[in-house]
Short mmCIF file of C-alpha atoms in Angstrom, two decimals:
data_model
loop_
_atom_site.label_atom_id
_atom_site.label_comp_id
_atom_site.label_asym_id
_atom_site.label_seq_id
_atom_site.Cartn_x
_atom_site.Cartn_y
_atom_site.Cartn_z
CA UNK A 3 16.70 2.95 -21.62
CA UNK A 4 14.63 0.11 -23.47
CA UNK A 5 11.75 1.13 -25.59
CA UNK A 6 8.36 1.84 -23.38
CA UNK A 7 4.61 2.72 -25.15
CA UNK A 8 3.87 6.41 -25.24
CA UNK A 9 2.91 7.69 -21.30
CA UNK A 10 5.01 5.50 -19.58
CA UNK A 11 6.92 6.86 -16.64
CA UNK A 12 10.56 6.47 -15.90
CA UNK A 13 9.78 3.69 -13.19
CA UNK A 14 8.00 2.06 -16.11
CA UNK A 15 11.40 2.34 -18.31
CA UNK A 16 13.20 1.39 -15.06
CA UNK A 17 11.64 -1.90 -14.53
CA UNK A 18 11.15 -3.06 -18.30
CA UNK A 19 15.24 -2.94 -18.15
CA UNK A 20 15.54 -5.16 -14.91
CA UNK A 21 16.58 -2.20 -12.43
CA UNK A 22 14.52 -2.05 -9.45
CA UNK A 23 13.79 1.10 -8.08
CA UNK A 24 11.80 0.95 -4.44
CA UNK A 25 8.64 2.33 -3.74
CA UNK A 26 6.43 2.71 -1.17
CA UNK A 27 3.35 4.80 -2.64
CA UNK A 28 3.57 3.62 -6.16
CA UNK A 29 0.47 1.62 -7.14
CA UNK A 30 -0.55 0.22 -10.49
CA UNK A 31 -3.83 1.24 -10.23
CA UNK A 32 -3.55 4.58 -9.08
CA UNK A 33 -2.72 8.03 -10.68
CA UNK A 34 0.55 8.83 -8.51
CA UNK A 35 0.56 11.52 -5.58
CA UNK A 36 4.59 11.31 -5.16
CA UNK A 37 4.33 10.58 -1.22
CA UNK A 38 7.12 9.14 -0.08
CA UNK A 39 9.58 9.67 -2.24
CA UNK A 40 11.97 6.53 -1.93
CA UNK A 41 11.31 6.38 -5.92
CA UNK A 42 13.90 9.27 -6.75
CA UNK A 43 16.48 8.83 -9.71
CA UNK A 44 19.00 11.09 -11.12
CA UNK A 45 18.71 11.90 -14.88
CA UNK A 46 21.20 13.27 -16.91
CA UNK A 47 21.05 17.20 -17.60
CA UNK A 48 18.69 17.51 -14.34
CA UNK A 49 19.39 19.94 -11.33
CA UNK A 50 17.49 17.60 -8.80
CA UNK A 51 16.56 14.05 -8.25
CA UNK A 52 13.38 13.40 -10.31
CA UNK A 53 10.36 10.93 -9.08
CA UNK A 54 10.64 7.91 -11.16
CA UNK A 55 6.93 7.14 -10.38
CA UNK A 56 5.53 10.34 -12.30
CA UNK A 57 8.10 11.43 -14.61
CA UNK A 58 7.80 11.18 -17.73
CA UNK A 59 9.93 8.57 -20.04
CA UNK A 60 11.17 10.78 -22.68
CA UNK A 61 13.51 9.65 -26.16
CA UNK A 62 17.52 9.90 -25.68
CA UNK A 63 16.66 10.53 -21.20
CA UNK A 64 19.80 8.81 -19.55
CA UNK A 65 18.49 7.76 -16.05
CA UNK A 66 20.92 6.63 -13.40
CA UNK A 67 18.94 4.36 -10.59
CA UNK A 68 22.19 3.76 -8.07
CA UNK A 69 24.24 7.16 -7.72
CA UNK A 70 25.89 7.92 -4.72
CA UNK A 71 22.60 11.33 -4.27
CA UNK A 72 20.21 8.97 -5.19
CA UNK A 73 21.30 6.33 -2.28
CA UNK A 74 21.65 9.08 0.04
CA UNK A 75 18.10 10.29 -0.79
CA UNK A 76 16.61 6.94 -0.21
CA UNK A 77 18.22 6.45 2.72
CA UNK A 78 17.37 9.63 5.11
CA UNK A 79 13.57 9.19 3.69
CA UNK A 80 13.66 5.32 5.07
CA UNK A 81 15.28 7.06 8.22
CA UNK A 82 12.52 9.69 8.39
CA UNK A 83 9.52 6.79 7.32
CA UNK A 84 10.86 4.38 9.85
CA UNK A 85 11.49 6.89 12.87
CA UNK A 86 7.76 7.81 12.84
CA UNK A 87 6.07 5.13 11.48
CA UNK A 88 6.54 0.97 11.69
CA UNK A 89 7.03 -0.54 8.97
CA UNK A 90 7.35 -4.12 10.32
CA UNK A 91 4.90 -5.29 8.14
CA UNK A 92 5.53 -3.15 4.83
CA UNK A 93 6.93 -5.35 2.13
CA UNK A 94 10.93 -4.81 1.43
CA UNK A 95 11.38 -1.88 3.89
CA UNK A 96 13.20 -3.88 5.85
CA UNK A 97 15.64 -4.94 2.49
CA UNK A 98 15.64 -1.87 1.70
CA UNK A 99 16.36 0.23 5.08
CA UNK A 100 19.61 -2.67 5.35
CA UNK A 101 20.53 -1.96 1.56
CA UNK A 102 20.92 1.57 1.81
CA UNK A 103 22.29 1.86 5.53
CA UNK A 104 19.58 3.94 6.97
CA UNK A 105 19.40 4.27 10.86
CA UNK A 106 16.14 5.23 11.70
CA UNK A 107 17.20 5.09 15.54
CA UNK A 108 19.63 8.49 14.82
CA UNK A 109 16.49 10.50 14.48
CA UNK A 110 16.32 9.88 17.99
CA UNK A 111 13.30 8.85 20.59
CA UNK A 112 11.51 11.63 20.09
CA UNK A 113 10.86 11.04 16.95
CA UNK A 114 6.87 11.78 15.40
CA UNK A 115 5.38 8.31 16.43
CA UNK A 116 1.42 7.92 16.81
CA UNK A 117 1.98 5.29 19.45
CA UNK A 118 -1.69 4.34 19.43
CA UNK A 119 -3.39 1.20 19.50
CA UNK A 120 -4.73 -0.14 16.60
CA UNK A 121 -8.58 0.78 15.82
CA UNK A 122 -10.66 -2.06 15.93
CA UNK A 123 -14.70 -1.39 15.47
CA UNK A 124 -15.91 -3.40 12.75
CA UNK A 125 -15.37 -7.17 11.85
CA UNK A 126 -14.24 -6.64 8.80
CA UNK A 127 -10.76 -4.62 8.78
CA UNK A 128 -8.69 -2.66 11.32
CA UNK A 129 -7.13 0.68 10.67
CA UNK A 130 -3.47 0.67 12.59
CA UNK A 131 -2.63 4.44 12.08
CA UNK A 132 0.92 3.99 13.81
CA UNK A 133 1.71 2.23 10.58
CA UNK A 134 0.55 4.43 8.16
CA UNK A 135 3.01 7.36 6.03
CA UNK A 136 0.59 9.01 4.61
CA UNK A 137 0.36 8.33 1.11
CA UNK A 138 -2.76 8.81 0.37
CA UNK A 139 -3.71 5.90 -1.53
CA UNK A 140 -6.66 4.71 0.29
CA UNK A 141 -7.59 8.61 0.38
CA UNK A 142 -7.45 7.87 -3.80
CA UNK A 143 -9.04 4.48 -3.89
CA UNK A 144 -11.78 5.81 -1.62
CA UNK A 145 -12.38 8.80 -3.94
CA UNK A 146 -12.52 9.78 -7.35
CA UNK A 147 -9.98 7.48 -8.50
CA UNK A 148 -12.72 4.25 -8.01
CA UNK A 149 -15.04 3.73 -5.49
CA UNK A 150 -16.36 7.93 -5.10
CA UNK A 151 -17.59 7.21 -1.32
CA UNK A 152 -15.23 9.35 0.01
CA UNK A 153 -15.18 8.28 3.16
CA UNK A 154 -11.36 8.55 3.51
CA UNK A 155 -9.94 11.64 4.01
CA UNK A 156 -7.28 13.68 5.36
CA UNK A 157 -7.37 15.23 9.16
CA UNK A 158 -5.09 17.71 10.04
CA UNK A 159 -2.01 19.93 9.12
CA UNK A 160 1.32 19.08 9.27
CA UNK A 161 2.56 16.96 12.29
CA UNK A 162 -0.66 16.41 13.11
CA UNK A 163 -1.64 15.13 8.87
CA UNK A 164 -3.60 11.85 9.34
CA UNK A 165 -5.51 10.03 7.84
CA UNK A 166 -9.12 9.94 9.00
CA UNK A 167 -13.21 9.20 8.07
CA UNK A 168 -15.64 11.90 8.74
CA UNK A 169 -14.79 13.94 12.11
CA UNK A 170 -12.51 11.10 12.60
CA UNK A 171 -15.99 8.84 13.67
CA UNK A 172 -15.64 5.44 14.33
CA UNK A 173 -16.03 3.51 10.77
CA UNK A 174 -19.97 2.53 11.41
CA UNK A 175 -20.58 5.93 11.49
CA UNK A 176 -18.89 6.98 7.90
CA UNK A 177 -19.95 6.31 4.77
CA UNK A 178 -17.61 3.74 4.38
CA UNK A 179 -19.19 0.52 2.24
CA UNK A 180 -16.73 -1.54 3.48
CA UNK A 181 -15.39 -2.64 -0.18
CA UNK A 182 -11.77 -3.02 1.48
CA UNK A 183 -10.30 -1.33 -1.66
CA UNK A 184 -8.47 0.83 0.85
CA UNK A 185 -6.73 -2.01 1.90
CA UNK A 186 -6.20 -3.31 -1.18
CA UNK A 187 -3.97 -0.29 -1.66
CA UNK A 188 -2.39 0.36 1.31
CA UNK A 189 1.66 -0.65 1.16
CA UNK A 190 2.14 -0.73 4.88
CA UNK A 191 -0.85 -3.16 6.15
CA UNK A 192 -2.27 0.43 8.14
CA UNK A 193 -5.68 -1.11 7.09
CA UNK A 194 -5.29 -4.75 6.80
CA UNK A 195 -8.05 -7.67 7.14
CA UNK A 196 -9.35 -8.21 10.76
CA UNK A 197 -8.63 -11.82 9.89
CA UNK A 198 -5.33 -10.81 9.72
CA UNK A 199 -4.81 -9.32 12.96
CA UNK A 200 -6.47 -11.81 14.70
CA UNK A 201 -4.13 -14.45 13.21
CA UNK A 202 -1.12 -12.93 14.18
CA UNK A 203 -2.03 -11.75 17.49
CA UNK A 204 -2.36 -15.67 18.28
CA UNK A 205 1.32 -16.43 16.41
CA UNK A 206 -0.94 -18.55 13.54
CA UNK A 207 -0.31 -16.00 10.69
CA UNK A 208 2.04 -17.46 8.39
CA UNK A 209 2.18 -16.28 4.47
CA UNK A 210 4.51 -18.79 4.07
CA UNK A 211 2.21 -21.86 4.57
CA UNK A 212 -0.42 -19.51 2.09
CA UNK A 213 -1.48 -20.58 -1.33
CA UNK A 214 -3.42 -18.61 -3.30
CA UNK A 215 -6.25 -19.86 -5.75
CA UNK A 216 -8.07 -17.50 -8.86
CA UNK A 217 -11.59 -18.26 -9.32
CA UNK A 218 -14.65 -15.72 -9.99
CA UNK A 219 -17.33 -14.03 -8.14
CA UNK A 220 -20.33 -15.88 -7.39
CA UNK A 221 -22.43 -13.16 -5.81
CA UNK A 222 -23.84 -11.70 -8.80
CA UNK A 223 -22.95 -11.35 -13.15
CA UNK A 224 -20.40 -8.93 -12.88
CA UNK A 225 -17.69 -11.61 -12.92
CA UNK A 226 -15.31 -10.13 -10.78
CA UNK A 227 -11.83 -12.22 -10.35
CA UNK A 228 -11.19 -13.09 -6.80
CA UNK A 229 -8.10 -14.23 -5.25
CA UNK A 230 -8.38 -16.72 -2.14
CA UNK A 231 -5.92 -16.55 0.20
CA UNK A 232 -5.81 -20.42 1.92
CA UNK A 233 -3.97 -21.34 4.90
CA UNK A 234 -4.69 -24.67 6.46
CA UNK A 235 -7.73 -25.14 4.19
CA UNK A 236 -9.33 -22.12 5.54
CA UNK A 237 -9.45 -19.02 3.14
CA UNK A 238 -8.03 -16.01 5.34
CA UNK A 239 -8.49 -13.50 3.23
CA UNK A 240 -9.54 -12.35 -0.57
CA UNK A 241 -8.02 -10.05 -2.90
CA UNK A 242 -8.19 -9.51 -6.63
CA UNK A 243 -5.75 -8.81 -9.66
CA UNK A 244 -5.00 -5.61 -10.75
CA UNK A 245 -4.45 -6.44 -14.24
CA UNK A 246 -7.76 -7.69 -14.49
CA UNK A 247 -9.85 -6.06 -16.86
CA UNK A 248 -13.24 -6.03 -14.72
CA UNK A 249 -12.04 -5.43 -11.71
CA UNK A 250 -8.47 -3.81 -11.35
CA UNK A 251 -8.00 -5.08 -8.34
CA UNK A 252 -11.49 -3.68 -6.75
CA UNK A 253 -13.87 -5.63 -5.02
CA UNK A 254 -17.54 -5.01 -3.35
CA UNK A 255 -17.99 -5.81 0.31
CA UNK A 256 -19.30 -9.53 -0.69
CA UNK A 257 -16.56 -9.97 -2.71
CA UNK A 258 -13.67 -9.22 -0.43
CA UNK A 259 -15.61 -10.41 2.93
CA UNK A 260 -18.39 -12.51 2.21
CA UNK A 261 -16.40 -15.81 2.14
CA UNK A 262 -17.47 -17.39 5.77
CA UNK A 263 -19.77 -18.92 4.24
CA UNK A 264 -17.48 -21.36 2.34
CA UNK A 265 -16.01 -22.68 5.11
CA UNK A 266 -18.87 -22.38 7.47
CA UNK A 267 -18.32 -26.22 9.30
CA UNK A 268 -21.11 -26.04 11.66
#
């Protein structure tokens, strides 16, 4: 394992030596709740398969990323993930559900699908539950972890775990402030930009044809870095970097909506 600064987790060590190790929940800005557990490795001396995204790099650990448990692991989670949630639009699931073999059909039809249509009530994002596997990263980004509005939250117990706002109200009604750092986290597209939706709904959305541009927040001093999202000239939506120091990837509601403006041609 190469050399990694103090605090670094095994998925840390993982990818500084050029093995990839796939994960759904893992986010760079977020203290890791160990959701979905695609992440597992074996390491040497250990009775079970450890979570790369929390564990601990320690001196002399020998970590193996592509043992036959580990594979086998990965793939009944993708089976159980993809029976009960779709993950059409999560990035590499579909890689990864071919690269390890799973078969989320043998789970059956019955499998634990919301089968729901997506929740549309604001202009600004939509929340498409039947996508979502519960990691709880917006739940995070939501909460203590950045923005402390707490609108996200977990309804439920067990099969019936989602995720929700308050009394599972339509999103006017929370005390959401529409930053979008929810989506910003999300790994699925559950919440993704109404902009989005809209797009492919009419066959136009196409992240191939995208460029994206950095520039910096005109809306007030704070200097927040923005990145626009073009698509035939026309910014479709705006997201930020996580490695930058000011922002780490948050935005405010002007920030990550208050573009129209821009491109306003009437």
């Amino acid at each position: 394992m190469p050399r990694v600064p103090e605090g670094a987790t095994v998925l840390d060590a993982c990818r500084a030596a050029g093995k990839d190790v796939p994960t759904l929940c893992h986010g760079d800005t977020l203290t890791p709740k160990n959701a979905c557990r695609v992440y597992v490795v074996e390491v040497e001396g250990s009775r079970t398969l450890a979570p790369a995204r929390s564990r601990a790099a320690e001196p002399g650990m020998e970590v193996h990323t592509d043992t036959e448990r580990a594979r086998h692991s990965r793939k009944v989670v993708l089976e159980l993930l993809a029976s009960s949630a779709d993950l059409s639009t999560t990035p590499g699931a579909a890689e990864w559900i071919a690269q390890y073999g799973a078969e989320p059909d043998r789970c059956g039809p019955d499998a634990a699908r919301l089968n729901e249509e997506p929740k549309v009530d604001n202009e600004l994002y939509v929340r498409d539950y039947g996508k979502c596997i519960l990691c709880y990263k917006c739940v995070d980004a939501c909460g203590e972890q950045w923005q402390n509005t707490f609108a996200i939250s977990v309804a439920g117990r067990g099969f019936d775990a989602r995720i929700a706002v308050e009394h599972d109200a339509p999103l006017p009604d929370s005390a959401c402030v529409y930053c979008g750092n929810c989506i910003e986290v999300c790994p699925t597209e559950a919440l993704s930009f109404k902009s989005e939706l809209d797009m492919r709904a009419a066959g136009t959305w196409d992240e191939t044809r995208q460029t994206e541009t950095s520039t910096v927040c005109a809306y007030c001093g704070v200097g927040c870095n923005l990145t626009l999202h073009v698509q035939d000239n026309a910014i479709v939506k705006v997201t930020s970097p996580h490695d930058n120091p000011v922002t780490h990837g948050n935005l405010c509601i002007k920030g990550r909506f208050g573009y129209q403006h821009v491109q306003n041609r009437d």
